[in-house]
Amino acid sequence: MIIRPRRLRQNNILRKMVRETKVSADSLILPFFVREGNNIEEEIPSLCGQTRYSPDTIAKGVEKALKSGVSSFMLFGIPSHKDENGTGAYDENGVVQKAAKQLKKGFGGDIYIITDVCLCEYTSHGHCGAINGASVDNDATLPLLAKTALSHAAAGADMVAPSDMMDGRIAAIRGALDEQGFCDTPVMSYAAKYSSAFYGPFREAAGSAPQFGDRKSYQMDCHNGKEAIKEVLLDISEGADIVMVKPALSYLDIISEVSKTANIPVAAYSVSGEYAMIKAAAKQNLIDEYNAMCETAVSIFRAGADILITYYAAELSGAIKKGDIG
Ligand code: PBG
């Protein structure tokens, strides 16, 4: 007798019945870039298919995404002015604050707004924190991040997501939110964020590349796995509600380990370089974009992610509706 695993693959309905990995549009988050100004709706060259909006036009992007079945969004800001301490990040009339206000006014509880909390888009040097000489001053950055998170929550953000990788920032942000009455605003921590070449198209899109040095003194080294668990456990102990692994595709082992260790939901960020790679290969007819997108997303959930942040969120939602993944 031959043992035949193939038996369960012979029928489409059966194949779906026995799927181990379930994918739902409810678990997808779509990032948006919002730029200071008016009437902006421009294609992002490094992220083909993605659009940069201004606070007065972003509702259009949200409307379109809602129609496709995605209702959670992550906002990244591009200010018109940058300075040493990234003051635009915590300006109550900053670009993210304005966009969050607009969107909450227009869509209320129909959408869920997550804001990226970091200084790199707002600092003239492009680093994620305040600078002291040639290095990033971890502790001096904490109050700035707390102020940023607070101003986002005050503008209507449903959740804040610090991506800076400073030590102690979850406790600083949680403390500030609680003190000001935002006890119910969750924090999604970019807990295991690696120093990665895959952020290239994002830095182009957000104009946030460091002007000197790199981010290796605060973002993680790709050689390390156990350290990710340390970062995750620390962030949980400081009050994180969701922990994130980023990037996703080269870090599926980390997602898997973290999902076994963390007693809270695990998010994975399939970053700009992962998206751009599929786009570029598809453009040359080397791979089928739709199938590569589907396979990639499923692999991230299969590894253990509960939530996926991806520039393909709207298209994936369509694939789920069609039953190609799900
Ligand atoms: C800000 C931030 C970055 C990304 C998300 N938040 C860039 C970076 O750390 O350089 C990258 C996201 C992407 O590549 O899609 N710190």
mmCIF file of C-alpha atoms and ligand atoms in Angstrom:
data_model
loop_
_atom_site.group_PDB
_atom_site.id
_atom_site.type_symbol
_atom_site.label_atom_id
_atom_site.label_comp_id
_atom_site.label_asym_id
_atom_site.label_seq_id
_atom_site.Cartn_x
_atom_site.Cartn_y
_atom_site.Cartn_z
ATOM 1 C CA MET A 1 0.000 0.000 0.000
ATOM 2 C CA ILE A 2 1.179 3.500 -0.810
ATOM 3 C CA ILE A 3 0.375 6.269 1.686
ATOM 4 C CA ARG A 4 -1.054 9.004 -0.537
ATOM 5 C CA PRO A 5 -0.960 12.621 0.714
ATOM 6 C CA ARG A 6 -2.032 13.535 -2.838
ATOM 7 C CA ARG A 7 -5.523 12.210 -2.111
ATOM 8 C CA LEU A 8 -6.368 15.489 -0.368
ATOM 9 C CA ARG A 9 -5.199 17.516 -3.372
ATOM 10 C CA GLN A 10 -7.482 16.086 -6.034
ATOM 11 C CA ASN A 11 -10.499 18.337 -5.536
ATOM 12 C CA ASN A 12 -10.675 22.102 -5.284
ATOM 13 C CA ILE A 13 -13.293 22.178 -2.508
ATOM 14 C CA LEU A 14 -11.387 19.581 -0.536
ATOM 15 C CA ARG A 15 -8.101 21.444 -1.023
ATOM 16 C CA LYS A 16 -9.667 24.501 0.556
ATOM 17 C CA MET A 17 -11.240 22.420 3.335
ATOM 18 C CA VAL A 18 -7.891 21.119 4.489
ATOM 19 C CA ARG A 19 -5.879 24.318 4.174
ATOM 20 C CA GLU A 20 -3.759 24.789 7.268
ATOM 21 C CA THR A 21 -3.249 28.498 6.749
ATOM 22 C CA LYS A 22 -6.232 30.813 6.725
ATOM 23 C CA VAL A 23 -5.872 34.257 5.194
ATOM 24 C CA SER A 24 -8.404 37.027 5.700
ATOM 25 C CA ALA A 25 -8.623 40.616 4.485
ATOM 26 C CA ASP A 26 -9.299 41.586 8.122
ATOM 27 C CA SER A 27 -5.656 40.814 8.856
ATOM 28 C CA LEU A 28 -4.216 43.099 6.172
ATOM 29 C CA ILE A 29 -2.881 46.612 6.681
ATOM 30 C CA LEU A 30 -2.175 48.961 3.766
ATOM 31 C CA PRO A 31 0.547 51.621 4.181
ATOM 32 C CA PHE A 32 -0.050 55.148 2.880
ATOM 33 C CA PHE A 33 2.414 57.970 2.280
ATOM 34 C CA VAL A 34 1.005 61.386 3.000
ATOM 35 C CA ARG A 35 2.880 64.486 1.956
ATOM 36 C CA GLU A 36 2.520 68.050 3.140
ATOM 37 C CA GLY A 37 0.677 70.158 0.562
ATOM 38 C CA ASN A 38 -2.602 70.286 -1.305
ATOM 39 C CA ASN A 39 -4.184 68.355 -4.085
ATOM 40 C CA ILE A 40 -1.341 65.863 -4.309
ATOM 41 C CA GLU A 41 -1.985 62.502 -5.897
ATOM 42 C CA GLU A 42 1.237 61.292 -7.438
ATOM 43 C CA GLU A 43 2.536 57.886 -8.391
ATOM 44 C CA ILE A 44 5.553 56.856 -6.300
ATOM 45 C CA PRO A 45 8.324 55.987 -8.760
ATOM 46 C CA SER A 46 10.110 53.540 -6.451
ATOM 47 C CA LEU A 47 6.848 51.817 -5.514
ATOM 48 C CA CYS A 48 5.053 51.386 -8.779
ATOM 49 C CA GLY A 49 1.289 51.159 -8.237
ATOM 50 C CA GLN A 50 1.405 53.162 -4.961
ATOM 51 C CA THR A 51 0.278 56.756 -4.660
ATOM 52 C CA ARG A 52 1.488 59.648 -2.529
ATOM 53 C CA TYR A 53 -1.360 61.790 -1.203
ATOM 54 C CA SER A 54 -1.726 65.027 0.732
ATOM 55 C CA PRO A 55 -4.024 65.303 3.769
ATOM 56 C CA ASP A 56 -6.849 66.672 1.587
ATOM 57 C CA THR A 57 -6.699 63.839 -0.979
ATOM 58 C CA ILE A 58 -5.890 60.782 1.104
ATOM 59 C CA ALA A 59 -9.606 60.043 1.532
ATOM 60 C CA LYS A 60 -9.617 59.057 -2.138
ATOM 61 C CA GLY A 61 -7.022 56.357 -1.536
ATOM 62 C CA VAL A 62 -8.867 55.129 1.526
ATOM 63 C CA GLU A 63 -12.162 55.044 -0.377
ATOM 64 C CA LYS A 64 -10.604 52.887 -3.071
ATOM 65 C CA ALA A 65 -9.009 50.526 -0.558
ATOM 66 C CA LEU A 66 -12.277 50.199 1.379
ATOM 67 C CA LYS A 67 -14.000 49.083 -1.804
ATOM 68 C CA SER A 68 -11.425 46.343 -2.200
ATOM 69 C CA GLY A 69 -12.128 45.163 1.355
ATOM 70 C CA VAL A 70 -9.202 46.659 3.289
ATOM 71 C CA SER A 71 -10.083 48.871 6.253
ATOM 72 C CA SER A 72 -6.825 49.192 8.208
ATOM 73 C CA PHE A 73 -4.215 51.704 7.175
ATOM 74 C CA MET A 74 -0.776 52.723 8.297
ATOM 75 C CA LEU A 75 0.218 56.355 7.765
ATOM 76 C CA PHE A 76 3.718 57.611 6.992
ATOM 77 C CA GLY A 77 4.332 61.344 6.843
ATOM 78 C CA ILE A 78 6.484 63.386 4.510
ATOM 79 C CA PRO A 79 6.860 66.911 5.912
ATOM 80 C CA SER A 80 7.860 69.959 3.890
ATOM 81 C CA HIS A 81 10.348 70.989 6.544
ATOM 82 C CA LYS A 82 12.994 68.889 8.292
ATOM 83 C CA ASP A 83 15.227 69.856 11.203
ATOM 84 C CA GLU A 84 17.752 68.403 13.673
ATOM 85 C CA ASN A 85 15.176 67.222 16.182
ATOM 86 C CA GLY A 86 12.420 66.218 13.782
ATOM 87 C CA THR A 87 9.941 68.681 15.259
ATOM 88 C CA GLY A 88 7.488 68.022 12.415
ATOM 89 C CA ALA A 89 6.902 64.560 13.861
ATOM 90 C CA TYR A 90 5.210 65.937 16.963
ATOM 91 C CA ASP A 91 3.676 69.109 15.562
ATOM 92 C CA GLU A 92 -0.052 68.994 16.238
ATOM 93 C CA ASN A 93 -0.533 70.409 12.743
ATOM 94 C CA GLY A 94 1.961 68.008 11.223
ATOM 95 C CA VAL A 95 1.149 66.112 8.075
ATOM 96 C CA VAL A 96 0.196 62.801 9.727
ATOM 97 C CA GLN A 97 -1.825 64.580 12.382
ATOM 98 C CA LYS A 98 -3.737 66.478 9.672
ATOM 99 C CA ALA A 99 -4.346 63.334 7.641
ATOM 100 C CA ALA A 100 -5.512 61.345 10.672
ATOM 101 C CA LYS A 101 -7.935 64.131 11.602
ATOM 102 C CA GLN A 102 -9.324 64.314 8.063
ATOM 103 C CA LEU A 103 -9.768 60.571 7.794
ATOM 104 C CA LYS A 104 -11.442 60.197 11.165
ATOM 105 C CA LYS A 105 -13.813 63.010 10.267
ATOM 106 C CA GLY A 106 -14.690 61.364 6.976
ATOM 107 C CA PHE A 107 -14.768 57.682 7.865
ATOM 108 C CA GLY A 108 -15.037 57.447 11.667
ATOM 109 C CA GLY A 109 -15.182 53.867 12.856
ATOM 110 C CA ASP A 110 -15.314 52.406 9.349
ATOM 111 C CA ILE A 111 -11.547 52.524 9.167
ATOM 112 C CA TYR A 112 -8.702 51.773 11.542
ATOM 113 C CA ILE A 113 -5.781 54.167 11.472
ATOM 114 C CA ILE A 114 -2.327 53.173 12.610
ATOM 115 C CA THR A 115 0.416 55.766 12.567
ATOM 116 C CA ASP A 116 4.107 55.073 12.175
ATOM 117 C CA VAL A 117 5.990 56.757 15.005
ATOM 118 C CA CYS A 118 9.552 57.622 14.063
ATOM 119 C CA LEU A 119 11.707 60.669 13.496
ATOM 120 C CA CYS A 120 13.616 59.675 10.347
ATOM 121 C CA GLU A 121 11.188 61.277 7.902
ATOM 122 C CA TYR A 122 11.350 64.529 9.907
ATOM 123 C CA THR A 123 15.036 64.915 10.771
ATOM 124 C CA SER A 124 17.444 66.772 8.503
ATOM 125 C CA HIS A 125 20.061 64.028 9.089
ATOM 126 C CA GLY A 126 17.577 61.242 8.360
ATOM 127 C CA HIS A 127 18.212 59.231 11.511
ATOM 128 C CA CYS A 128 15.411 57.793 13.623
ATOM 129 C CA GLY A 129 16.346 59.778 16.712
ATOM 130 C CA ALA A 130 18.032 62.912 18.009
ATOM 131 C CA ILE A 131 21.718 63.166 17.204
ATOM 132 C CA ASN A 132 24.562 63.746 19.588
ATOM 133 C CA GLY A 133 27.783 64.128 17.605
ATOM 134 C CA ALA A 134 27.838 61.268 15.122
ATOM 135 C CA SER A 135 25.552 58.950 17.045
ATOM 136 C CA VAL A 136 21.884 58.690 17.857
ATOM 137 C CA ASP A 137 21.062 59.651 21.430
ATOM 138 C CA ASN A 138 18.703 56.894 22.567
ATOM 139 C CA ASP A 139 17.489 58.425 25.807
ATOM 140 C CA ALA A 140 17.085 61.955 24.483
ATOM 141 C CA THR A 141 14.905 60.521 21.719
ATOM 142 C CA LEU A 142 12.399 58.824 24.041
ATOM 143 C CA PRO A 143 10.434 61.947 25.056
ATOM 144 C CA LEU A 144 10.284 63.040 21.383
ATOM 145 C CA LEU A 145 8.794 59.689 20.392
ATOM 146 C CA ALA A 146 6.337 59.854 23.282
ATOM 147 C CA LYS A 147 5.266 63.346 22.173
ATOM 148 C CA THR A 148 4.863 62.093 18.601
ATOM 149 C CA ALA A 149 2.701 59.136 19.637
ATOM 150 C CA LEU A 150 0.604 61.398 21.840
ATOM 151 C CA SER A 151 0.001 63.921 19.070
ATOM 152 C CA HIS A 152 -1.078 61.102 16.743
ATOM 153 C CA ALA A 153 -3.520 59.716 19.300
ATOM 154 C CA ALA A 154 -4.882 63.205 19.925
ATOM 155 C CA ALA A 155 -5.421 63.639 16.176
ATOM 156 C CA GLY A 156 -7.468 60.449 16.033
ATOM 157 C CA ALA A 157 -5.013 57.604 15.388
ATOM 158 C CA ASP A 158 -6.530 54.335 16.593
ATOM 159 C CA MET A 159 -3.133 52.730 17.173
ATOM 160 C CA VAL A 160 0.476 53.884 17.188
ATOM 161 C CA ALA A 161 3.396 51.917 15.784
ATOM 162 C CA PRO A 162 6.902 52.993 16.845
ATOM 163 C CA SER A 163 9.490 51.963 14.250
ATOM 164 C CA ASP A 164 12.558 53.759 15.587
ATOM 165 C CA MET A 165 14.171 50.852 17.531
ATOM 166 C CA MET A 166 15.278 52.973 20.498
ATOM 167 C CA ASP A 167 15.529 51.007 23.754
ATOM 168 C CA GLY A 168 12.799 51.821 26.255
ATOM 169 C CA ARG A 169 10.473 53.514 23.795
ATOM 170 C CA ILE A 170 7.472 51.280 24.369
ATOM 171 C CA ALA A 171 7.464 52.106 28.093
ATOM 172 C CA ALA A 172 7.956 55.810 27.325
ATOM 173 C CA ILE A 173 5.102 55.866 24.817
ATOM 174 C CA ARG A 174 2.773 53.709 26.913
ATOM 175 C CA GLY A 175 3.405 55.924 29.931
ATOM 176 C CA ALA A 176 2.683 59.120 28.006
ATOM 177 C CA LEU A 177 -0.490 57.732 26.434
ATOM 178 C CA ASP A 178 -1.817 56.487 29.780
ATOM 179 C CA GLU A 179 -1.043 59.752 31.502
ATOM 180 C CA GLN A 180 -3.006 61.731 28.916
ATOM 181 C CA GLY A 181 -6.033 59.460 28.968
ATOM 182 C CA PHE A 182 -5.267 57.339 25.903
ATOM 183 C CA CYS A 183 -5.255 54.133 27.940
ATOM 184 C CA ASP A 184 -7.184 52.294 25.232
ATOM 185 C CA THR A 185 -4.870 53.215 22.362
ATOM 186 C CA PRO A 186 -2.828 50.096 21.543
ATOM 187 C CA VAL A 187 0.856 50.146 20.687
ATOM 188 C CA MET A 188 2.129 47.966 17.865
ATOM 189 C CA SER A 189 5.846 47.716 18.326
ATOM 190 C CA TYR A 190 8.278 47.225 15.480
ATOM 191 C CA ALA A 191 9.982 44.872 17.926
ATOM 192 C CA ALA A 192 12.294 42.879 15.666
ATOM 193 C CA LYS A 193 13.246 45.371 13.015
ATOM 194 C CA TYR A 194 16.352 44.441 11.089
ATOM 195 C CA SER A 195 18.815 46.730 9.411
ATOM 196 C CA SER A 196 17.869 45.843 5.867
ATOM 197 C CA ALA A 197 18.596 46.572 2.238
ATOM 198 C CA PHE A 198 14.921 45.969 1.542
ATOM 199 C CA TYR A 199 13.894 49.422 2.821
ATOM 200 C CA GLY A 200 15.425 51.116 -0.227
ATOM 201 C CA PRO A 201 12.238 51.983 -2.143
ATOM 202 C CA PHE A 202 10.583 53.259 1.055
ATOM 203 C CA ARG A 203 13.428 55.643 1.801
ATOM 204 C CA GLU A 204 13.131 56.903 -1.741
ATOM 205 C CA ALA A 205 9.353 57.306 -1.330
ATOM 206 C CA ALA A 206 9.589 59.031 2.050
ATOM 207 C CA GLY A 207 12.866 60.875 1.528
ATOM 208 C CA SER A 208 14.184 59.365 4.746
ATOM 209 C CA ALA A 209 17.588 57.906 3.886
ATOM 210 C CA PRO A 210 20.216 58.699 6.543
ATOM 211 C CA GLN A 211 22.472 61.557 5.431
ATOM 212 C CA PHE A 212 25.494 60.023 7.145
ATOM 213 C CA GLY A 213 26.284 56.548 8.437
ATOM 214 C CA ASP A 214 23.642 53.848 8.599
ATOM 215 C CA ARG A 215 21.072 52.477 11.053
ATOM 216 C CA LYS A 216 23.139 49.527 12.231
ATOM 217 C CA SER A 217 23.590 50.894 15.748
ATOM 218 C CA TYR A 218 19.864 50.676 16.437
ATOM 219 C CA GLN A 219 18.333 48.268 13.904
ATOM 220 C CA MET A 220 19.072 44.564 14.260
ATOM 221 C CA ASP A 221 21.836 42.515 12.634
ATOM 222 C CA CYS A 222 20.489 39.900 10.213
ATOM 223 C CA HIS A 223 22.784 37.265 11.718
ATOM 224 C CA ASN A 224 20.802 37.250 14.952
ATOM 225 C CA GLY A 225 17.661 35.291 15.771
ATOM 226 C CA LYS A 226 17.661 34.904 19.555
ATOM 227 C CA GLU A 227 18.108 38.643 19.883
ATOM 228 C CA ALA A 228 14.724 39.075 18.189
ATOM 229 C CA ILE A 229 13.128 37.105 21.017
ATOM 230 C CA LYS A 230 14.899 39.336 23.541
ATOM 231 C CA GLU A 231 13.562 42.477 21.806
ATOM 232 C CA VAL A 232 10.057 41.010 21.593
ATOM 233 C CA LEU A 233 9.930 39.962 25.248
ATOM 234 C CA LEU A 234 11.233 43.360 26.337
ATOM 235 C CA ASP A 235 8.587 45.166 24.303
ATOM 236 C CA ILE A 236 5.857 42.927 25.694
ATOM 237 C CA SER A 237 7.072 43.627 29.229
ATOM 238 C CA GLU A 238 6.978 47.355 28.459
ATOM 239 C CA GLY A 239 3.359 47.121 27.343
ATOM 240 C CA ALA A 240 3.318 46.404 23.597
ATOM 241 C CA ASP A 241 -0.040 45.058 22.422
ATOM 242 C CA ILE A 242 1.190 43.692 19.091
ATOM 243 C CA VAL A 243 4.774 42.899 18.100
ATOM 244 C CA MET A 244 6.096 43.147 14.587
ATOM 245 C CA VAL A 245 8.826 41.428 12.625
ATOM 246 C CA LYS A 246 10.277 43.378 9.714
ATOM 247 C CA PRO A 247 11.113 42.679 6.908
ATOM 248 C CA ALA A 248 9.078 39.506 6.328
ATOM 249 C CA LEU A 249 10.417 37.386 3.506
ATOM 250 C CA SER A 250 14.029 37.001 4.623
ATOM 251 C CA TYR A 251 12.866 36.639 8.227
ATOM 252 C CA LEU A 252 10.245 33.898 8.076
ATOM 253 C CA ASP A 253 12.211 31.930 10.685
ATOM 254 C CA ILE A 254 11.999 34.918 13.023
ATOM 255 C CA ILE A 255 8.253 35.236 12.461
ATOM 256 C CA SER A 256 7.907 31.560 13.263
ATOM 257 C CA GLU A 257 9.963 31.774 16.458
ATOM 258 C CA VAL A 258 8.281 34.958 17.621
ATOM 259 C CA SER A 259 4.817 33.542 17.016
ATOM 260 C CA LYS A 260 5.675 30.580 19.243
ATOM 261 C CA THR A 261 7.090 32.777 21.993
ATOM 262 C CA ALA A 262 4.834 35.837 22.088
ATOM 263 C CA ASN A 263 1.509 35.666 23.886
ATOM 264 C CA ILE A 264 0.203 38.602 21.852
ATOM 265 C CA PRO A 265 -0.557 38.971 18.110
ATOM 266 C CA VAL A 266 2.393 39.013 15.730
ATOM 267 C CA ALA A 267 2.490 41.324 12.721
ATOM 268 C CA ALA A 268 4.859 40.999 9.773
ATOM 269 C CA TYR A 269 5.799 43.886 7.499
ATOM 270 C CA SER A 270 6.407 42.844 3.933
ATOM 271 C CA VAL A 271 8.492 45.884 3.127
ATOM 272 C CA SER A 272 8.979 48.088 0.100
ATOM 273 C CA GLY A 273 11.906 46.076 -1.326
ATOM 274 C CA GLU A 274 9.882 42.866 -1.222
ATOM 275 C CA TYR A 275 7.079 44.562 -3.133
ATOM 276 C CA ALA A 276 9.460 46.203 -5.590
ATOM 277 C CA MET A 277 11.232 42.905 -6.310
ATOM 278 C CA ILE A 278 8.009 41.233 -7.388
ATOM 279 C CA LYS A 279 7.019 44.280 -9.441
ATOM 280 C CA ALA A 280 10.399 44.452 -11.170
ATOM 281 C CA ALA A 281 10.552 40.737 -11.958
ATOM 282 C CA ALA A 282 6.973 40.752 -13.232
ATOM 283 C CA LYS A 283 7.685 43.738 -15.455
ATOM 284 C CA GLN A 284 10.339 41.679 -17.191
ATOM 285 C CA ASN A 285 7.920 38.764 -17.523
ATOM 286 C CA LEU A 286 10.137 36.667 -15.319
ATOM 287 C CA ILE A 287 7.447 35.792 -12.796
ATOM 288 C CA ASP A 288 3.685 35.994 -12.618
ATOM 289 C CA GLU A 289 2.954 38.962 -10.332
ATOM 290 C CA TYR A 290 -0.427 37.801 -9.052
ATOM 291 C CA ASN A 291 0.717 34.307 -8.135
ATOM 292 C CA ALA A 292 3.979 35.528 -6.612
ATOM 293 C CA MET A 293 2.052 38.042 -4.516
ATOM 294 C CA CYS A 294 -0.362 35.362 -3.295
ATOM 295 C CA GLU A 295 2.334 32.820 -2.538
ATOM 296 C CA THR A 296 4.426 35.373 -0.640
ATOM 297 C CA ALA A 297 1.526 36.499 1.528
ATOM 298 C CA VAL A 298 0.456 32.947 2.336
ATOM 299 C CA SER A 299 4.026 32.025 3.287
ATOM 300 C CA ILE A 300 4.155 34.865 5.802
ATOM 301 C CA PHE A 301 0.905 33.757 7.441
ATOM 302 C CA ARG A 302 2.045 30.127 7.325
ATOM 303 C CA ALA A 303 5.209 31.128 9.197
ATOM 304 C CA GLY A 304 2.980 32.348 12.019
ATOM 305 C CA ALA A 305 2.046 35.971 11.365
ATOM 306 C CA ASP A 306 -1.422 37.026 12.506
ATOM 307 C CA ILE A 307 -1.304 40.367 10.690
ATOM 308 C CA LEU A 308 0.361 41.386 7.427
ATOM 309 C CA ILE A 309 1.345 44.923 6.511
ATOM 310 C CA THR A 310 1.761 45.029 2.747
ATOM 311 C CA TYR A 311 1.600 47.381 -0.239
ATOM 312 C CA TYR A 312 -0.354 44.581 -1.929
ATOM 313 C CA ALA A 313 -3.162 44.660 0.671
ATOM 314 C CA ALA A 314 -5.879 45.747 -1.779
ATOM 315 C CA GLU A 315 -4.877 43.207 -4.450
ATOM 316 C CA LEU A 316 -4.590 40.450 -1.840
ATOM 317 C CA SER A 317 -8.052 41.251 -0.589
ATOM 318 C CA GLY A 318 -9.239 40.737 -4.172
ATOM 319 C CA ALA A 319 -7.461 37.370 -4.332
ATOM 320 C CA ILE A 320 -9.147 36.325 -1.095
ATOM 321 C CA LYS A 321 -12.556 37.344 -2.460
ATOM 322 C CA LYS A 322 -11.918 35.280 -5.586
ATOM 323 C CA GLY A 323 -10.973 32.303 -3.427
ATOM 324 C CA ASP A 324 -7.462 32.018 -4.846
ATOM 325 C CA ILE A 325 -6.108 32.296 -1.323
ATOM 326 C CA GLY A 326 -8.042 32.251 1.926
HETATM 327 C C1 PBG B 1 10.892 54.345 9.548
HETATM 328 C C2 PBG B 1 10.450 53.200 8.738
HETATM 329 C C3 PBG B 1 11.092 52.578 7.654
HETATM 330 C C4 PBG B 1 10.197 51.626 7.160
HETATM 331 C C5 PBG B 1 9.077 51.664 7.964
HETATM 332 N N1 PBG B 1 9.260 52.635 8.942
HETATM 333 C C6 PBG B 1 12.390 52.877 7.007
HETATM 334 C C7 PBG B 1 13.652 52.606 7.703
HETATM 335 O O1 PBG B 1 13.730 52.095 8.813
HETATM 336 O O2 PBG B 1 14.643 52.995 7.091
HETATM 337 C C8 PBG B 1 10.424 50.761 5.966
HETATM 338 C C9 PBG B 1 9.197 50.214 5.322
HETATM 339 C C10 PBG B 1 9.394 49.673 3.968
HETATM 340 O O3 PBG B 1 10.520 49.505 3.471
HETATM 341 O O4 PBG B 1 8.370 49.371 3.341
HETATM 342 N N2 PBG B 1 11.853 54.088 10.474
#
